[in-house]
PDB file of C-alpha atoms in Angstrom:
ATOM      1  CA  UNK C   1     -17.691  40.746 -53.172  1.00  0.00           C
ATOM      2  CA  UNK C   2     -18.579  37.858 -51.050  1.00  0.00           C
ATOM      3  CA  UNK C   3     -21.422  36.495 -53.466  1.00  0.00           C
ATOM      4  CA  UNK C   4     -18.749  36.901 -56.264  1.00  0.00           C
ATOM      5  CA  UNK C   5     -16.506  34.494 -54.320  1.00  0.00           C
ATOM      6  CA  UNK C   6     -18.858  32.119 -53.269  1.00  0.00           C
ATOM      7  CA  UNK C   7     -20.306  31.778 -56.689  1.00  0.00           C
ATOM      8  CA  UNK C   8     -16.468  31.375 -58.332  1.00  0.00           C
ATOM      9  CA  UNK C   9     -15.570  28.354 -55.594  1.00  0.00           C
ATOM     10  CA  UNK C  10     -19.335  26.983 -56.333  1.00  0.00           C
ATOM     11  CA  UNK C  11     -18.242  27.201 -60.318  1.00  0.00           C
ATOM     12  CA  UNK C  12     -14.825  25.535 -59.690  1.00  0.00           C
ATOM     13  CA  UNK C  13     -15.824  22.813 -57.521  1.00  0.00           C
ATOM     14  CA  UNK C  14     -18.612  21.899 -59.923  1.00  0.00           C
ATOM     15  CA  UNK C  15     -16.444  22.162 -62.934  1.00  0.00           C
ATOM     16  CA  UNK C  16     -13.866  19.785 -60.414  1.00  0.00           C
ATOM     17  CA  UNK C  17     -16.747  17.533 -60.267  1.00  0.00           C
ATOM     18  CA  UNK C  18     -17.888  17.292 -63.678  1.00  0.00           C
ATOM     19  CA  UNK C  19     -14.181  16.354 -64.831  1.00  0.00           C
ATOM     20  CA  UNK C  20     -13.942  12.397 -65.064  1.00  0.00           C
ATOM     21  CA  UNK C  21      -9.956  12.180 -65.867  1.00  0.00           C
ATOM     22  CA  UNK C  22      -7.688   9.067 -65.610  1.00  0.00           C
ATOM     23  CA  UNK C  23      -5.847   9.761 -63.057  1.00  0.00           C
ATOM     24  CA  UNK C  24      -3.065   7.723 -61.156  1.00  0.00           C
ATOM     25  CA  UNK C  25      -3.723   6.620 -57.194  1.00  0.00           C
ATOM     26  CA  UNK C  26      -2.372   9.972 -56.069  1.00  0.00           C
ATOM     27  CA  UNK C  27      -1.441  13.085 -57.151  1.00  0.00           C
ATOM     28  CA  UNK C  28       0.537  13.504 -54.034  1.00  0.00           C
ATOM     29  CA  UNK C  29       3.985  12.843 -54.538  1.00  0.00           C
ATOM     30  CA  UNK C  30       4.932  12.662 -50.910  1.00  0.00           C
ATOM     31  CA  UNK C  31       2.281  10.016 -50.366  1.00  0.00           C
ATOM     32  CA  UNK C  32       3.368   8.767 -54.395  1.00  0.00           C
ATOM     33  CA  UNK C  33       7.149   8.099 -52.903  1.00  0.00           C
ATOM     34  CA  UNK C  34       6.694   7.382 -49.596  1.00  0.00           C
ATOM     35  CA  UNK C  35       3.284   6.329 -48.528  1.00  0.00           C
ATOM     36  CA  UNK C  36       2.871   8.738 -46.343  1.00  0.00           C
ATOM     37  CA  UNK C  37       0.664  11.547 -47.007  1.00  0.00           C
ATOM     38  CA  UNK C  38       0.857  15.224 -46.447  1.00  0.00           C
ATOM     39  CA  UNK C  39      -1.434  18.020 -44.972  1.00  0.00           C
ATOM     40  CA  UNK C  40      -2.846  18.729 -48.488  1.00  0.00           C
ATOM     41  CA  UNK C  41      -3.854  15.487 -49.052  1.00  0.00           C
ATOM     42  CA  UNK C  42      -7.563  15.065 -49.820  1.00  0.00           C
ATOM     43  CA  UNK C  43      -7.840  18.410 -51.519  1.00  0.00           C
ATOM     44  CA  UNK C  44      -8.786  17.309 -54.705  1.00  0.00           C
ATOM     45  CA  UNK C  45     -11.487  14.627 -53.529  1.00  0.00           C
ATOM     46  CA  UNK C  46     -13.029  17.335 -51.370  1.00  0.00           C
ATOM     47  CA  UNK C  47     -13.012  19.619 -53.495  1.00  0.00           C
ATOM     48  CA  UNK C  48     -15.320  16.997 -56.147  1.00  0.00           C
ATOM     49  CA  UNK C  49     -17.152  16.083 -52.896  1.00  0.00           C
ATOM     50  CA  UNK C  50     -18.143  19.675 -52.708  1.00  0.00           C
ATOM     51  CA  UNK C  51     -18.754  19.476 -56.205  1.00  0.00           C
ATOM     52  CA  UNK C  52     -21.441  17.084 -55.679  1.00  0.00           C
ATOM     53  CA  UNK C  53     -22.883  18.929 -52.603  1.00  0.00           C
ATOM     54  CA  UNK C  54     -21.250  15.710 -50.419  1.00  0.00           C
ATOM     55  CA  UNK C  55     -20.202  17.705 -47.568  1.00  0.00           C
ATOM     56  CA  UNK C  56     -19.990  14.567 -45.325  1.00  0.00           C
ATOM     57  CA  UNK C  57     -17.465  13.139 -47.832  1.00  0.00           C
ATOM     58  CA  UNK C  58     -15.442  16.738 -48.065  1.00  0.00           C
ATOM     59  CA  UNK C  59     -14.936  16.450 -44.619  1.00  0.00           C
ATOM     60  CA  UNK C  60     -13.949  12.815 -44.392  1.00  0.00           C
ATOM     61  CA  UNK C  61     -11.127  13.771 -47.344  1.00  0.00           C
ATOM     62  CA  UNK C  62      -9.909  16.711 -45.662  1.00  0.00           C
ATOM     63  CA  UNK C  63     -11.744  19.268 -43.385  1.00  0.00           C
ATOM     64  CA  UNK C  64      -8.629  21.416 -43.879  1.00  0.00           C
ATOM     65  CA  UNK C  65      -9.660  21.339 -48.088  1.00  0.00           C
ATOM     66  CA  UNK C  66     -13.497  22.288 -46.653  1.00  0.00           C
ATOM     67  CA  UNK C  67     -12.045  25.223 -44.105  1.00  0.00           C
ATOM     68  CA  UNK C  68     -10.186  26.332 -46.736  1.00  0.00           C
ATOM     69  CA  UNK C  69     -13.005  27.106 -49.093  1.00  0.00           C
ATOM     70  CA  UNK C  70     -15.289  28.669 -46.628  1.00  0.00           C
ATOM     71  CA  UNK C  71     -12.423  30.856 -45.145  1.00  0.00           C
ATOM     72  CA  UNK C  72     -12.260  31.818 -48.668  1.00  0.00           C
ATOM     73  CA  UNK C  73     -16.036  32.779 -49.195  1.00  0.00           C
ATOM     74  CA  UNK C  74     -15.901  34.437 -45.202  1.00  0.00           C
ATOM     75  CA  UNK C  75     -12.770  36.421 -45.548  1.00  0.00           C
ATOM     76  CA  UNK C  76     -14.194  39.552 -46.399  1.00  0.00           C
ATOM     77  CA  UNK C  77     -16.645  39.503 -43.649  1.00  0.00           C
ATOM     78  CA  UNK C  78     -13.559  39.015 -41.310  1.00  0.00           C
ATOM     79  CA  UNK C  79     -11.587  41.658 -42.925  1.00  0.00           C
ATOM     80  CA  UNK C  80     -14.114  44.492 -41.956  1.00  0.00           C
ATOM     81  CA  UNK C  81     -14.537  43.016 -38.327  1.00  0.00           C
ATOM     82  CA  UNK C  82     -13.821  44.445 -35.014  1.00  0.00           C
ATOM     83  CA  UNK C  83     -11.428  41.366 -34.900  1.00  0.00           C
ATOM     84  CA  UNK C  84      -9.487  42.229 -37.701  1.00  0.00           C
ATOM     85  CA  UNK C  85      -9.788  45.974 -36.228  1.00  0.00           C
ATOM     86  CA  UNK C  86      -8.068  44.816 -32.947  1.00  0.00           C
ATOM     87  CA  UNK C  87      -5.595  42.537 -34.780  1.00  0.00           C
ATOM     88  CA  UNK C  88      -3.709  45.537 -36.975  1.00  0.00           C
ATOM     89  CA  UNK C  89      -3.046  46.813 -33.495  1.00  0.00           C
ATOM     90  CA  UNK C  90      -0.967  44.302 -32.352  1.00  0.00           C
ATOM     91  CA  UNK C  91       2.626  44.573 -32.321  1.00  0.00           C
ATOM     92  CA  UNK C  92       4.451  43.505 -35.884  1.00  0.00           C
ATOM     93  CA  UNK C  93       5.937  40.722 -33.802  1.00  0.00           C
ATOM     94  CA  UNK C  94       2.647  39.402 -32.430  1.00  0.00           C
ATOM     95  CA  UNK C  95       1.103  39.201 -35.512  1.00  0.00           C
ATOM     96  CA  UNK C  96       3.641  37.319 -36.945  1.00  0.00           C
ATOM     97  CA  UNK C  97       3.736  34.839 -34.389  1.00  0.00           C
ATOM     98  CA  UNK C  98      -0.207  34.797 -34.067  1.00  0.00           C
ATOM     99  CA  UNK C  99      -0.372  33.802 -38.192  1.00  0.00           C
ATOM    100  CA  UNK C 100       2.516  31.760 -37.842  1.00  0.00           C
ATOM    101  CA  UNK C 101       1.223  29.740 -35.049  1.00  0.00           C
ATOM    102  CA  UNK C 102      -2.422  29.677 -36.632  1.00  0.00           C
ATOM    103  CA  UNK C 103      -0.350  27.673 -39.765  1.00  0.00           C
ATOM    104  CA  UNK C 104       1.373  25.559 -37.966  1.00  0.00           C
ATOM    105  CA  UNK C 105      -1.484  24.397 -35.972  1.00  0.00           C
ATOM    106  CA  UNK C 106      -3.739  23.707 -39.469  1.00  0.00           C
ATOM    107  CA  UNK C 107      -0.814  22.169 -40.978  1.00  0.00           C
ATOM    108  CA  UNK C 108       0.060  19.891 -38.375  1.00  0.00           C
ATOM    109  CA  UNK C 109      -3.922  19.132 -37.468  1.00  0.00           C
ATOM    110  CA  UNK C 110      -4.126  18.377 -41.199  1.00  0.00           C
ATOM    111  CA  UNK C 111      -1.324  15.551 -41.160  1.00  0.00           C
ATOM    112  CA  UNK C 112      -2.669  13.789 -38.174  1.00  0.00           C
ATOM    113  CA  UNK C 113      -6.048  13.709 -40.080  1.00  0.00           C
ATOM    114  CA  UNK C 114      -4.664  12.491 -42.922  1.00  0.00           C
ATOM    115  CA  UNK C 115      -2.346   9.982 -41.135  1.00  0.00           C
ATOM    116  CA  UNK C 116      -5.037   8.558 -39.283  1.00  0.00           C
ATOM    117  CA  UNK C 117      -7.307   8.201 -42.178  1.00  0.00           C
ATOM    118  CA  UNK C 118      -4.955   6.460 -44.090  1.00  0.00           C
ATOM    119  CA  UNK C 119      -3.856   4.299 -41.345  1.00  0.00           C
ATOM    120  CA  UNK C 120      -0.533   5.352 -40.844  1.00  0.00           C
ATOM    121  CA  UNK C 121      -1.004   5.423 -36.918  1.00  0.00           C
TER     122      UNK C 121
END
């Protein structure tokens, strides 16, 4: 299961990298209209940093592109943890909260990296 997944990511991000597309300055259309990018910025240039085995320059673009794809390859470990185990126990409530807060958090850690690395503050 998990060598299956790691081996599809590792086939799309090399098939991302091998792709040599016109493109226009963005594909973002937040950052297209406004300037201003949004948490998902980066995405696609970490994703052909990956590619290329450049995890230095996935990170740079966006580490939340780069935790992404190994949360993808790791979930299955985490699924069959005592973690996960004492998780399904919470409260209905609590877990909502707990993966509600969890996004927010990425998302808004995300924008401030991207702000910052385009210069926006």
């Amino acid at each position: 299961m998990v060598t299956a997944r790691l081996v599809m990511l590792a086939g799309a991000l090399v098939a991302l990298a091998m792709v040599r597309l016109p493109r226009p300055p963005t594909l973002c259309l937040l950052r297209g209209t406004t300037g201003i990018p949004c948490p998902f910025c980066g995405f696609t240039t970490a994703g052909v940093c990956l590619g290329h085995g450049d995890l230095a320059g996935a990170l740079h673009a966006s580490p939340f592109a780069v935790a992404a794809c190994a949360g993808f390859v790791v979930l299955p470990f985490v699924r069959r943890s005592p973690l996960m185990r004492r998780w399904q126990e919470l409260p209905h409530g609590g877990r909502q909260i707990g993966s509600l807060t969890a996004i927010l958090t990425a998302l808004v850690l995300s924008e401030s990296w991207q702000l910052i690395r385009y210069g926006v503050i």
